[in-house]
Amino acid sequence: MNRHVARTVLAVLCLLALFLADAAPPVMTQRAYAVSQEDIDDKKKEKKELEDQKAALQKQLKEIQQSKGDALAQKENLDTQIAIIRLEIANTEEQITQYEGLIEQTEADIVETQRTHKAQYELFCARVRAMEERGTVSYWSVLFHSTSFADLLASMDFISEIMESDQRVIENLQATEERLSAQQAQLEEELAEQQAVREELSARNTELKEQLSAAQKLIAQLAADEAEYQKLIKEKEAAAEKEQQEIVRLSRELAEQQAREAAARGQAAESQAAEGGYIWPCSSHYITSPLGSRYTGIPGASTNHMGIDIGRVGYTTQAVAAKAGTVIVSTYNKYRGNYVVVSHGSGNTTTYQHLSKRSVNVGDKVAQGQVVGITGDTGVSRGPHLHFEITENGQIVDPLKYLTNYVKGW
C-alpha cells in the first residue's frame, strides 16, 4: 500500500511539473496601442475626400480658362487647390507618423513572440529527450506494476495526461510559429505601405511647387496687361476701403459688447486700445514696400498702400499677433487672399494678409506673439510676403512708427 501511495504521489508530482512547464505559451502582454490600422484608414478616407475636392476644382479651373474667365477667378481657384494640397501633405505626413507607430508596435510584438517561441522550443526539445530516454517500455512498466484495477486505471490516466500534455507542447509551438509568421508578414506589409505613402508625399510636394509656380505665372501675366492691371488696382482699392470700414465697425462693436459684459459682471471694461505696444508680426524685418502711395511698374497704375509688406519670408514663416486681442476676421478673398484681423480695442486693429494658412478663427482670443497664420502669396501677390496693417482710432497708421530696427528694401 505504501508503495502504491508513493507511486501515486510521484505521478501527481510528475504531472504537476509537466503542467507547469507546459502552462501553455507565455501570455502576450496586453498593450494599449497608440496607433491602429483604423486610425490610418480614417486618414486615407480624409485624403480621398481632399482628392475629390481637388478634382472638382481642377474641372472648374478648366471651365474658367475655356470661357476666358478673369484671372482673379483662376487665381482664387489655384489658391484653393494649393490649400487642399497643403492639407493632403499634412494628412500624408500624419500617415507616415502613424505607420511608424504601427511598425514599432508590430516589431515589439515580434520580439515578444520570438521570446515565447524560444521558450516553447526549449520545452519541446526537453520533452523529446525525455521520451527518448523513457521509451515505450516505461509506459508498459507502469501498467504491469499496478497493484490493483484501480491502480491500473490511475496509471492509464496518468500516461494519457502525459501524452496529451506532450501534444499540447507541439500544438502551442506550431501556433506560435504561425503567429510569428503572420506578424512578420504584417510588418513587411506595413513597411511597404509606409514607403508608398512616402512616395505619395514626394509627389504632393512636387505638385505644390507646380501649383505655386502656376499661380505666380498667372499674376505675372495679369500685371503685364496694363489696362487689366489698372482695372484690378481700382477694384482692389475700392474693396479694401469697404473692407476697412467693416473692420473698424466690427472692432468697435466688439469693444462695446465687451464693455456691456464687463458691466454685467460689475467689473470695469479692460481697455486695449492704447497706442503702441506692438511687436514684429514675423521673424523678418525686411520691408519691401512701405505705407502710402507707391508705383506699381505700370504707367498710371500707382496705388495707395494701406500697410507695409514684409519680405524674405516663405511658405513656413509664422505670422504672429503683434498685440493681444480678439480675432474679428479670419477668411479668404480674391484680393487679400487668406487674411486675419485682430481687434485690440475700439478702432484698434492689426491685419495679416496673403497667408498660406490661417491658424485662428473668429472669436479666438490671442496673446501677443501667438501664431495667427503662416505667410504665403494667396490673393493678389507676386510672391510670398506678409502685408501688415495697423488701425488706431479707426484710421490706418504707419506700422514703422512702432516697429523699429527694420531693413529698407525699397
mmCIF file of C-alpha atoms in Angstrom:
data_model
loop_
_atom_site.group_PDB
_atom_site.id
_atom_site.type_symbol
_atom_site.label_atom_id
_atom_site.label_comp_id
_atom_site.label_asym_id
_atom_site.label_seq_id
_atom_site.Cartn_x
_atom_site.Cartn_y
_atom_site.Cartn_z
ATOM 1 C CA MET A 1 0.000 0.000 0.000
ATOM 2 C CA ASN A 2 2.879 2.331 0.853
ATOM 3 C CA ARG A 3 4.364 1.511 -2.488
ATOM 4 C CA HIS A 4 1.093 2.312 -4.239
ATOM 5 C CA VAL A 5 0.747 5.622 -2.393
ATOM 6 C CA ALA A 6 4.329 6.529 -3.210
ATOM 7 C CA ARG A 7 3.743 5.837 -6.926
ATOM 8 C CA THR A 8 0.532 7.849 -6.890
ATOM 9 C CA VAL A 9 2.246 10.797 -5.221
ATOM 10 C CA LEU A 10 5.089 10.555 -7.693
ATOM 11 C CA ALA A 11 2.624 10.523 -10.577
ATOM 12 C CA VAL A 12 0.900 13.616 -9.274
ATOM 13 C CA LEU A 13 4.204 15.419 -8.822
ATOM 14 C CA CYS A 14 5.312 14.464 -12.344
ATOM 15 C CA LEU A 15 2.053 15.698 -13.821
ATOM 16 C CA LEU A 16 2.272 18.936 -11.847
ATOM 17 C CA ALA A 17 5.820 19.563 -13.027
ATOM 18 C CA LEU A 18 4.844 18.808 -16.599
ATOM 19 C CA PHE A 19 1.784 21.065 -16.474
ATOM 20 C CA LEU A 20 3.809 23.916 -15.007
ATOM 21 C CA ALA A 21 6.390 23.539 -17.746
ATOM 22 C CA ASP A 22 3.650 23.281 -20.356
ATOM 23 C CA ALA A 23 1.462 26.002 -18.819
ATOM 24 C CA ALA A 24 0.728 26.927 -22.374
ATOM 25 C CA PRO A 25 2.611 29.637 -24.155
ATOM 26 C CA PRO A 26 3.623 32.654 -22.092
ATOM 27 C CA VAL A 27 0.712 35.110 -22.270
ATOM 28 C CA MET A 28 1.272 38.031 -24.630
ATOM 29 C CA THR A 29 1.463 41.311 -22.783
ATOM 30 C CA GLN A 30 -1.655 43.361 -23.470
ATOM 31 C CA ARG A 31 -0.681 46.856 -24.537
ATOM 32 C CA ALA A 32 -2.926 49.806 -25.229
ATOM 33 C CA TYR A 33 -1.715 50.601 -28.749
ATOM 34 C CA ALA A 34 -1.328 54.291 -29.520
ATOM 35 C CA VAL A 35 -1.954 53.671 -33.234
ATOM 36 C CA SER A 36 -4.263 51.274 -35.023
ATOM 37 C CA GLN A 37 -4.939 50.409 -38.651
ATOM 38 C CA GLU A 38 -8.344 52.070 -38.191
ATOM 39 C CA ASP A 39 -6.576 55.388 -37.473
ATOM 40 C CA ILE A 40 -4.648 55.115 -40.731
ATOM 41 C CA ASP A 41 -7.803 54.101 -42.625
ATOM 42 C CA ASP A 42 -9.514 57.257 -41.306
ATOM 43 C CA LYS A 43 -6.640 59.359 -42.673
ATOM 44 C CA LYS A 44 -6.905 57.605 -46.029
ATOM 45 C CA LYS A 45 -10.618 58.392 -46.100
ATOM 46 C CA GLU A 46 -9.876 62.072 -45.375
ATOM 47 C CA LYS A 47 -7.278 62.058 -48.143
ATOM 48 C CA LYS A 48 -9.809 60.610 -50.617
ATOM 49 C CA GLU A 49 -12.234 63.427 -49.763
ATOM 50 C CA LEU A 50 -9.473 66.000 -50.372
ATOM 51 C CA GLU A 51 -8.663 64.379 -53.721
ATOM 52 C CA ASP A 52 -12.319 64.618 -54.734
ATOM 53 C CA GLN A 53 -12.416 68.324 -53.803
ATOM 54 C CA LYS A 54 -9.237 68.980 -55.758
ATOM 55 C CA ALA A 55 -10.560 67.136 -58.817
ATOM 56 C CA ALA A 56 -13.709 69.279 -58.742
ATOM 57 C CA LEU A 57 -11.591 72.441 -58.557
ATOM 58 C CA GLN A 58 -9.397 71.309 -61.457
ATOM 59 C CA LYS A 59 -12.516 70.760 -63.542
ATOM 60 C CA GLN A 60 -13.797 74.200 -62.525
ATOM 61 C CA LEU A 61 -10.463 75.817 -63.459
ATOM 62 C CA LYS A 62 -10.579 74.304 -66.936
ATOM 63 C CA GLU A 63 -14.077 75.690 -67.405
ATOM 64 C CA ILE A 64 -12.918 79.171 -66.301
ATOM 65 C CA GLN A 65 -9.962 79.021 -68.686
ATOM 66 C CA GLN A 66 -12.067 77.819 -71.614
ATOM 67 C CA SER A 67 -14.574 80.608 -71.072
ATOM 68 C CA LYS A 68 -11.675 83.085 -70.768
ATOM 69 C CA GLY A 69 -12.787 83.913 -67.254
ATOM 70 C CA ASP A 70 -10.980 86.650 -65.347
ATOM 71 C CA ALA A 71 -7.503 85.972 -63.999
ATOM 72 C CA LEU A 72 -8.550 86.583 -60.393
ATOM 73 C CA ALA A 73 -11.105 83.779 -60.584
ATOM 74 C CA GLN A 74 -8.345 81.492 -61.824
ATOM 75 C CA LYS A 75 -6.000 82.673 -59.068
ATOM 76 C CA GLU A 76 -8.675 82.092 -56.427
ATOM 77 C CA ASN A 77 -9.181 78.581 -57.770
ATOM 78 C CA LEU A 78 -5.438 77.899 -57.672
ATOM 79 C CA ASP A 79 -5.190 79.285 -54.126
ATOM 80 C CA THR A 80 -7.919 76.874 -53.053
ATOM 81 C CA GLN A 81 -6.213 73.960 -54.796
ATOM 82 C CA ILE A 82 -2.925 74.871 -53.123
ATOM 83 C CA ALA A 83 -4.641 74.955 -49.726
ATOM 84 C CA ILE A 84 -6.039 71.463 -50.373
ATOM 85 C CA ILE A 85 -2.631 70.175 -51.457
ATOM 86 C CA ARG A 86 -1.176 71.518 -48.196
ATOM 87 C CA LEU A 87 -3.892 69.597 -46.316
ATOM 88 C CA GLU A 88 -3.009 66.490 -48.345
ATOM 89 C CA ILE A 89 0.640 66.916 -47.407
ATOM 90 C CA ALA A 90 -0.251 67.282 -43.720
ATOM 91 C CA ASN A 91 -2.509 64.225 -43.983
ATOM 92 C CA THR A 92 0.255 62.192 -45.655
ATOM 93 C CA GLU A 93 2.817 63.239 -43.048
ATOM 94 C CA GLU A 94 0.417 62.118 -40.316
ATOM 95 C CA GLN A 95 0.008 58.758 -42.068
ATOM 96 C CA ILE A 96 3.789 58.305 -42.144
ATOM 97 C CA THR A 97 3.972 59.047 -38.423
ATOM 98 C CA GLN A 98 1.117 56.616 -37.747
ATOM 99 C CA TYR A 99 2.843 53.896 -39.755
ATOM 100 C CA GLU A 100 5.997 54.483 -37.721
ATOM 101 C CA GLY A 101 3.991 53.848 -34.559
ATOM 102 C CA LEU A 102 2.289 50.792 -36.059
ATOM 103 C CA ILE A 103 5.616 49.361 -37.256
ATOM 104 C CA GLU A 104 7.170 49.928 -33.842
ATOM 105 C CA GLN A 105 4.258 48.074 -32.229
ATOM 106 C CA THR A 106 4.499 45.163 -34.679
ATOM 107 C CA GLU A 107 8.258 44.890 -34.129
ATOM 108 C CA ALA A 108 7.654 44.778 -30.362
ATOM 109 C CA ASP A 109 5.064 42.017 -30.886
ATOM 110 C CA ILE A 110 7.550 40.043 -32.978
ATOM 111 C CA VAL A 111 10.227 40.303 -30.275
ATOM 112 C CA GLU A 112 7.729 39.081 -27.678
ATOM 113 C CA THR A 113 6.539 36.215 -29.897
ATOM 114 C CA GLN A 114 10.155 35.204 -30.619
ATOM 115 C CA ARG A 115 10.761 35.077 -26.870
ATOM 116 C CA THR A 116 7.694 32.858 -26.469
ATOM 117 C CA HIS A 117 8.812 30.671 -29.367
ATOM 118 C CA LYS A 118 12.250 30.177 -27.840
ATOM 119 C CA ALA A 119 10.786 29.062 -24.500
ATOM 120 C CA GLN A 120 8.340 26.692 -26.186
ATOM 121 C CA TYR A 121 11.009 25.234 -28.452
ATOM 122 C CA GLU A 122 13.271 24.538 -25.478
ATOM 123 C CA LEU A 123 10.345 22.797 -23.739
ATOM 124 C CA PHE A 124 9.644 20.793 -26.904
ATOM 125 C CA CYS A 125 13.280 19.639 -27.099
ATOM 126 C CA ALA A 126 13.213 18.680 -23.423
ATOM 127 C CA ARG A 127 10.077 16.582 -23.937
ATOM 128 C CA VAL A 128 11.607 14.841 -26.959
ATOM 129 C CA ARG A 129 14.702 13.980 -24.947
ATOM 130 C CA ALA A 130 12.539 12.719 -22.092
ATOM 131 C CA MET A 131 10.511 10.490 -24.427
ATOM 132 C CA GLU A 132 13.682 9.108 -25.989
ATOM 133 C CA GLU A 133 15.093 8.268 -22.564
ATOM 134 C CA ARG A 134 11.802 6.794 -21.254
ATOM 135 C CA GLY A 135 10.724 4.957 -24.358
ATOM 136 C CA THR A 136 7.555 2.966 -24.815
ATOM 137 C CA VAL A 137 8.717 0.220 -22.372
ATOM 138 C CA SER A 138 8.476 2.603 -19.391
ATOM 139 C CA TYR A 139 4.745 3.093 -20.067
ATOM 140 C CA TRP A 140 4.170 -0.682 -20.129
ATOM 141 C CA SER A 141 6.210 -1.000 -16.935
ATOM 142 C CA VAL A 142 3.914 1.426 -15.161
ATOM 143 C CA LEU A 143 0.863 -0.535 -16.272
ATOM 144 C CA PHE A 144 2.248 -4.004 -15.419
ATOM 145 C CA HIS A 145 3.346 -2.866 -11.962
ATOM 146 C CA SER A 146 -0.148 -1.733 -10.994
ATOM 147 C CA THR A 147 -1.256 -3.431 -7.762
ATOM 148 C CA SER A 148 -4.973 -3.252 -8.430
ATOM 149 C CA PHE A 149 -7.519 -2.474 -11.100
ATOM 150 C CA ALA A 150 -7.988 0.990 -9.601
ATOM 151 C CA ASP A 151 -4.228 1.458 -9.668
ATOM 152 C CA LEU A 152 -4.219 0.357 -13.312
ATOM 153 C CA LEU A 153 -6.883 2.912 -14.261
ATOM 154 C CA ALA A 154 -4.994 5.643 -12.416
ATOM 155 C CA SER A 155 -1.771 4.691 -14.231
ATOM 156 C CA MET A 156 -3.521 4.742 -17.602
ATOM 157 C CA ASP A 157 -4.967 8.196 -16.838
ATOM 158 C CA PHE A 158 -1.504 9.362 -15.830
ATOM 159 C CA ILE A 159 0.050 8.158 -19.088
ATOM 160 C CA SER A 160 -2.813 9.691 -21.082
ATOM 161 C CA GLU A 161 -2.328 13.044 -19.374
ATOM 162 C CA ILE A 162 1.407 12.983 -20.154
ATOM 163 C CA MET A 163 0.757 12.200 -23.815
ATOM 164 C CA GLU A 164 -1.908 14.910 -24.087
ATOM 165 C CA SER A 165 0.446 17.388 -22.467
ATOM 166 C CA ASP A 166 3.186 16.472 -24.943
ATOM 167 C CA GLN A 167 0.696 17.015 -27.766
ATOM 168 C CA ARG A 168 -0.179 20.458 -26.368
ATOM 169 C CA VAL A 169 3.523 21.362 -26.327
ATOM 170 C CA ILE A 170 3.659 20.598 -30.055
ATOM 171 C CA GLU A 171 0.407 22.418 -30.807
ATOM 172 C CA ASN A 172 1.457 25.504 -28.835
ATOM 173 C CA LEU A 173 4.777 25.600 -30.654
ATOM 174 C CA GLN A 174 3.047 25.342 -34.037
ATOM 175 C CA ALA A 175 0.550 28.082 -33.105
ATOM 176 C CA THR A 176 3.366 30.393 -32.030
ATOM 177 C CA GLU A 177 5.274 29.742 -35.264
ATOM 178 C CA GLU A 178 2.140 30.602 -37.245
ATOM 179 C CA ARG A 179 1.625 33.801 -35.213
ATOM 180 C CA LEU A 180 5.262 34.785 -35.726
ATOM 181 C CA SER A 181 4.976 34.191 -39.473
ATOM 182 C CA ALA A 182 1.800 36.301 -39.623
ATOM 183 C CA GLN A 183 3.407 39.139 -37.654
ATOM 184 C CA GLN A 184 6.473 39.155 -39.912
ATOM 185 C CA ALA A 185 4.213 39.281 -42.985
ATOM 186 C CA GLN A 186 2.253 42.126 -41.371
ATOM 187 C CA LEU A 187 5.488 44.023 -40.728
ATOM 188 C CA GLU A 188 6.567 43.659 -44.360
ATOM 189 C CA GLU A 189 3.162 44.919 -45.491
ATOM 190 C CA GLU A 190 3.301 47.932 -43.147
ATOM 191 C CA LEU A 191 6.811 48.824 -44.317
ATOM 192 C CA ALA A 192 5.687 48.607 -47.957
ATOM 193 C CA GLU A 193 2.620 50.771 -47.295
ATOM 194 C CA GLN A 194 4.698 53.351 -45.441
ATOM 195 C CA GLN A 195 7.128 53.537 -48.373
ATOM 196 C CA ALA A 196 4.191 54.072 -50.740
ATOM 197 C CA VAL A 197 2.954 56.922 -48.548
ATOM 198 C CA ARG A 198 6.456 58.460 -48.537
ATOM 199 C CA GLU A 199 6.431 58.384 -52.335
ATOM 200 C CA GLU A 200 2.973 59.985 -52.266
ATOM 201 C CA LEU A 201 4.354 62.762 -50.044
ATOM 202 C CA SER A 202 7.121 63.432 -52.554
ATOM 203 C CA ALA A 203 4.551 63.618 -55.374
ATOM 204 C CA ARG A 204 2.348 66.050 -53.413
ATOM 205 C CA ASN A 205 5.319 68.316 -52.649
ATOM 206 C CA THR A 206 6.158 68.371 -56.350
ATOM 207 C CA GLU A 207 2.531 69.174 -57.179
ATOM 208 C CA LEU A 208 2.554 72.001 -54.624
ATOM 209 C CA LYS A 209 5.612 73.595 -56.257
ATOM 210 C CA GLU A 210 3.990 73.343 -59.676
ATOM 211 C CA GLN A 211 0.752 74.960 -58.492
ATOM 212 C CA LEU A 212 2.601 77.753 -56.699
ATOM 213 C CA SER A 213 4.544 78.420 -59.891
ATOM 214 C CA ALA A 214 1.315 78.431 -61.942
ATOM 215 C CA ALA A 215 -0.291 80.905 -59.530
ATOM 216 C CA GLN A 216 2.684 83.257 -59.721
ATOM 217 C CA LYS A 217 2.779 82.990 -63.510
ATOM 218 C CA LEU A 218 -0.888 83.949 -63.613
ATOM 219 C CA ILE A 219 -0.278 87.097 -61.536
ATOM 220 C CA ALA A 220 2.710 87.990 -63.722
ATOM 221 C CA GLN A 221 0.561 87.685 -66.853
ATOM 222 C CA LEU A 222 -2.105 89.834 -65.254
ATOM 223 C CA ALA A 223 0.436 92.514 -64.342
ATOM 224 C CA ALA A 224 1.724 92.517 -67.908
ATOM 225 C CA ASP A 225 -1.692 93.591 -69.192
ATOM 226 C CA GLU A 226 -1.657 97.322 -68.353
ATOM 227 C CA ALA A 227 -5.350 98.014 -68.902
ATOM 228 C CA GLU A 228 -6.417 94.929 -66.995
ATOM 229 C CA TYR A 229 -3.993 95.665 -64.145
ATOM 230 C CA GLN A 230 -5.182 99.267 -63.780
ATOM 231 C CA LYS A 231 -8.732 97.963 -63.587
ATOM 232 C CA LEU A 232 -7.665 95.418 -60.984
ATOM 233 C CA ILE A 233 -5.980 98.057 -58.813
ATOM 234 C CA LYS A 234 -9.059 100.257 -58.808
ATOM 235 C CA GLU A 235 -11.260 97.310 -57.876
ATOM 236 C CA LYS A 236 -8.829 96.242 -55.159
ATOM 237 C CA GLU A 237 -8.638 99.716 -53.601
ATOM 238 C CA ALA A 238 -12.420 100.105 -53.617
ATOM 239 C CA ALA A 239 -12.832 96.698 -51.997
ATOM 240 C CA ALA A 240 -10.084 97.436 -49.445
ATOM 241 C CA GLU A 241 -11.752 100.708 -48.393
ATOM 242 C CA LYS A 242 -15.083 98.971 -47.935
ATOM 243 C CA GLU A 243 -13.488 96.110 -46.007
ATOM 244 C CA GLN A 244 -11.585 98.521 -43.790
ATOM 245 C CA GLN A 245 -14.813 100.271 -42.802
ATOM 246 C CA GLU A 246 -16.275 96.890 -41.889
ATOM 247 C CA ILE A 247 -13.160 96.028 -39.846
ATOM 248 C CA VAL A 248 -13.462 99.260 -37.844
ATOM 249 C CA ARG A 249 -17.158 98.624 -37.297
ATOM 250 C CA LEU A 250 -16.504 95.094 -36.046
ATOM 251 C CA SER A 251 -13.743 96.324 -33.755
ATOM 252 C CA ARG A 252 -15.916 98.980 -32.134
ATOM 253 C CA GLU A 253 -18.880 96.625 -31.906
ATOM 254 C CA LEU A 254 -16.706 94.060 -30.134
ATOM 255 C CA ALA A 255 -15.408 96.685 -27.699
ATOM 256 C CA GLU A 256 -18.981 97.754 -26.877
ATOM 257 C CA GLN A 257 -20.029 94.148 -26.352
ATOM 258 C CA GLN A 258 -17.084 93.507 -24.046
ATOM 259 C CA ALA A 259 -17.927 96.660 -22.099
ATOM 260 C CA ARG A 260 -21.530 95.503 -21.633
ATOM 261 C CA GLU A 261 -20.401 92.059 -20.480
ATOM 262 C CA ALA A 262 -17.931 93.591 -18.030
ATOM 263 C CA ALA A 263 -20.633 95.913 -16.645
ATOM 264 C CA ALA A 264 -22.970 92.950 -16.175
ATOM 265 C CA ARG A 265 -20.275 91.311 -14.085
ATOM 266 C CA GLY A 266 -19.780 94.513 -12.126
ATOM 267 C CA GLN A 267 -16.285 94.969 -13.497
ATOM 268 C CA ALA A 268 -14.587 97.769 -15.346
ATOM 269 C CA ALA A 269 -14.003 97.042 -19.026
ATOM 270 C CA GLU A 270 -10.395 96.369 -19.915
ATOM 271 C CA SER A 271 -9.103 98.848 -22.469
ATOM 272 C CA GLN A 272 -6.648 97.505 -25.020
ATOM 273 C CA ALA A 273 -6.906 100.444 -27.360
ATOM 274 C CA ALA A 274 -3.835 102.250 -26.014
ATOM 275 C CA GLU A 275 -1.492 103.289 -28.812
ATOM 276 C CA GLY A 276 1.702 101.348 -29.370
ATOM 277 C CA GLY A 277 2.819 98.180 -27.663
ATOM 278 C CA TYR A 278 3.261 96.215 -30.890
ATOM 279 C CA ILE A 279 5.880 93.605 -31.692
ATOM 280 C CA TRP A 280 7.050 92.456 -35.123
ATOM 281 C CA PRO A 281 4.419 90.231 -36.744
ATOM 282 C CA CYS A 282 7.025 87.812 -38.142
ATOM 283 C CA SER A 283 10.715 86.969 -37.818
ATOM 284 C CA SER A 284 11.758 89.014 -40.871
ATOM 285 C CA HIS A 285 12.323 92.786 -40.537
ATOM 286 C CA TYR A 286 12.885 93.332 -44.263
ATOM 287 C CA ILE A 287 10.426 95.895 -45.647
ATOM 288 C CA THR A 288 9.822 95.609 -49.387
ATOM 289 C CA SER A 289 7.058 98.232 -49.591
ATOM 290 C CA PRO A 290 6.145 100.996 -47.107
ATOM 291 C CA LEU A 291 2.822 102.639 -46.318
ATOM 292 C CA GLY A 292 1.425 105.183 -48.795
ATOM 293 C CA SER A 293 1.441 105.858 -52.495
ATOM 294 C CA ARG A 294 3.666 103.557 -54.493
ATOM 295 C CA TYR A 295 4.420 102.916 -58.163
ATOM 296 C CA THR A 296 3.298 99.518 -59.455
ATOM 297 C CA GLY A 297 5.553 99.480 -62.507
ATOM 298 C CA ILE A 298 2.669 100.165 -64.885
ATOM 299 C CA PRO A 299 2.041 103.695 -66.216
ATOM 300 C CA GLY A 300 -0.895 105.322 -64.467
ATOM 301 C CA ALA A 301 -1.235 102.439 -62.053
ATOM 302 C CA SER A 302 0.083 103.791 -58.775
ATOM 303 C CA THR A 303 -1.676 102.650 -55.645
ATOM 304 C CA ASN A 304 -2.221 103.792 -52.091
ATOM 305 C CA HIS A 305 -0.627 101.071 -49.994
ATOM 306 C CA MET A 306 -2.551 100.737 -46.715
ATOM 307 C CA GLY A 307 0.143 98.852 -44.830
ATOM 308 C CA ILE A 308 3.667 97.539 -45.149
ATOM 309 C CA ASP A 309 4.952 94.484 -46.985
ATOM 310 C CA ILE A 310 7.487 92.341 -45.152
ATOM 311 C CA GLY A 311 9.620 90.209 -47.443
ATOM 312 C CA ARG A 312 12.218 87.475 -47.016
ATOM 313 C CA VAL A 313 9.583 85.095 -45.727
ATOM 314 C CA GLY A 314 8.480 81.805 -47.225
ATOM 315 C CA TYR A 315 5.618 79.348 -47.003
ATOM 316 C CA THR A 316 6.535 78.189 -43.488
ATOM 317 C CA THR A 317 7.208 81.505 -41.711
ATOM 318 C CA GLN A 318 4.893 82.149 -38.778
ATOM 319 C CA ALA A 319 2.798 85.307 -38.652
ATOM 320 C CA VAL A 320 2.147 86.250 -35.014
ATOM 321 C CA ALA A 321 -0.204 88.641 -33.249
ATOM 322 C CA ALA A 322 1.593 91.964 -32.866
ATOM 323 C CA LYS A 323 -0.573 92.682 -29.846
ATOM 324 C CA ALA A 324 -3.013 90.722 -27.666
ATOM 325 C CA GLY A 325 -6.639 90.856 -28.745
ATOM 326 C CA THR A 326 -9.616 89.063 -30.266
ATOM 327 C CA VAL A 327 -9.897 87.756 -33.833
ATOM 328 C CA ILE A 328 -12.696 89.543 -35.690
ATOM 329 C CA VAL A 329 -11.894 88.372 -39.244
ATOM 330 C CA SER A 330 -10.419 85.104 -40.476
ATOM 331 C CA THR A 331 -11.305 84.453 -44.108
ATOM 332 C CA TYR A 332 -10.214 84.491 -47.762
ATOM 333 C CA ASN A 333 -10.952 86.932 -50.522
ATOM 334 C CA LYS A 334 -9.547 87.265 -54.004
ATOM 335 C CA TYR A 335 -7.540 90.412 -53.241
ATOM 336 C CA ARG A 336 -6.161 89.855 -49.742
ATOM 337 C CA GLY A 337 -6.009 86.076 -50.014
ATOM 338 C CA ASN A 338 -6.143 84.374 -46.627
ATOM 339 C CA TYR A 339 -6.154 87.120 -44.024
ATOM 340 C CA VAL A 340 -6.712 87.637 -40.308
ATOM 341 C CA VAL A 341 -7.732 90.762 -38.412
ATOM 342 C CA VAL A 342 -7.234 91.065 -34.650
ATOM 343 C CA SER A 343 -9.035 93.736 -32.614
ATOM 344 C CA HIS A 344 -7.153 95.267 -29.691
ATOM 345 C CA GLY A 345 -9.910 97.583 -28.546
ATOM 346 C CA SER A 346 -12.298 100.100 -30.117
ATOM 347 C CA GLY A 347 -10.882 101.106 -33.510
ATOM 348 C CA ASN A 348 -7.503 99.477 -32.849
ATOM 349 C CA THR A 349 -6.748 96.540 -35.157
ATOM 350 C CA THR A 350 -3.919 94.700 -36.871
ATOM 351 C CA THR A 351 -4.285 92.886 -40.214
ATOM 352 C CA TYR A 352 -2.213 89.997 -41.626
ATOM 353 C CA GLN A 353 -2.673 89.273 -45.350
ATOM 354 C CA HIS A 354 -1.668 86.820 -48.108
ATOM 355 C CA LEU A 355 -1.317 83.960 -45.610
ATOM 356 C CA SER A 356 -0.856 80.446 -46.945
ATOM 357 C CA LYS A 357 -2.671 79.202 -43.851
ATOM 358 C CA ARG A 358 -4.869 80.732 -41.153
ATOM 359 C CA SER A 359 -4.360 79.337 -37.651
ATOM 360 C CA VAL A 360 -7.162 81.151 -35.786
ATOM 361 C CA ASN A 361 -10.920 81.585 -36.034
ATOM 362 C CA VAL A 362 -13.270 84.487 -35.414
ATOM 363 C CA GLY A 363 -13.808 84.941 -31.682
ATOM 364 C CA ASP A 364 -10.461 83.467 -30.660
ATOM 365 C CA LYS A 365 -8.569 85.439 -28.028
ATOM 366 C CA VAL A 366 -4.888 85.624 -28.928
ATOM 367 C CA ALA A 367 -1.890 86.555 -26.825
ATOM 368 C CA GLN A 368 0.844 88.818 -28.120
ATOM 369 C CA GLY A 369 3.230 86.661 -30.143
ATOM 370 C CA GLN A 370 0.689 83.872 -30.710
ATOM 371 C CA VAL A 371 0.672 82.375 -34.210
ATOM 372 C CA VAL A 372 -2.262 83.596 -36.317
ATOM 373 C CA GLY A 373 -1.147 82.077 -39.620
ATOM 374 C CA ILE A 374 1.662 81.134 -41.996
ATOM 375 C CA THR A 375 2.964 83.604 -44.565
ATOM 376 C CA GLY A 376 2.390 82.993 -48.264
ATOM 377 C CA ASP A 377 1.188 84.579 -51.502
ATOM 378 C CA THR A 378 -2.559 83.981 -51.676
ATOM 379 C CA GLY A 379 -4.704 86.649 -53.325
ATOM 380 C CA VAL A 380 -3.089 89.369 -55.446
ATOM 381 C CA SER A 381 0.540 88.788 -54.557
ATOM 382 C CA ARG A 382 3.680 88.460 -56.653
ATOM 383 C CA GLY A 383 5.486 86.277 -54.157
ATOM 384 C CA PRO A 384 5.447 85.189 -50.525
ATOM 385 C CA HIS A 385 5.335 88.148 -48.149
ATOM 386 C CA LEU A 386 3.310 89.443 -45.211
ATOM 387 C CA HIS A 387 1.159 92.520 -45.740
ATOM 388 C CA PHE A 388 0.681 94.073 -42.289
ATOM 389 C CA GLU A 389 -1.661 96.905 -41.283
ATOM 390 C CA ILE A 390 -2.376 98.813 -38.078
ATOM 391 C CA THR A 391 -5.529 100.827 -37.408
ATOM 392 C CA GLU A 392 -5.797 103.198 -34.431
ATOM 393 C CA ASN A 393 -8.951 105.193 -33.667
ATOM 394 C CA GLY A 394 -10.355 103.757 -36.875
ATOM 395 C CA GLN A 395 -7.538 105.224 -39.003
ATOM 396 C CA ILE A 396 -4.694 103.479 -40.803
ATOM 397 C CA VAL A 397 -1.326 104.323 -39.224
ATOM 398 C CA ASP A 398 2.207 103.553 -40.340
ATOM 399 C CA PRO A 399 3.434 100.343 -38.611
ATOM 400 C CA LEU A 400 7.009 101.620 -38.925
ATOM 401 C CA LYS A 401 6.072 104.253 -36.366
ATOM 402 C CA TYR A 402 6.266 101.441 -33.825
ATOM 403 C CA LEU A 403 8.341 98.714 -35.489
ATOM 404 C CA THR A 404 11.984 99.753 -35.335
ATOM 405 C CA ASN A 405 15.191 98.049 -36.461
ATOM 406 C CA TYR A 406 13.814 97.309 -39.912
ATOM 407 C CA VAL A 407 15.784 96.830 -43.110
ATOM 408 C CA LYS A 408 14.768 99.037 -46.026
ATOM 409 C CA GLY A 409 14.247 97.012 -49.178
ATOM 410 C CA TRP A 410 12.502 99.502 -51.480
#
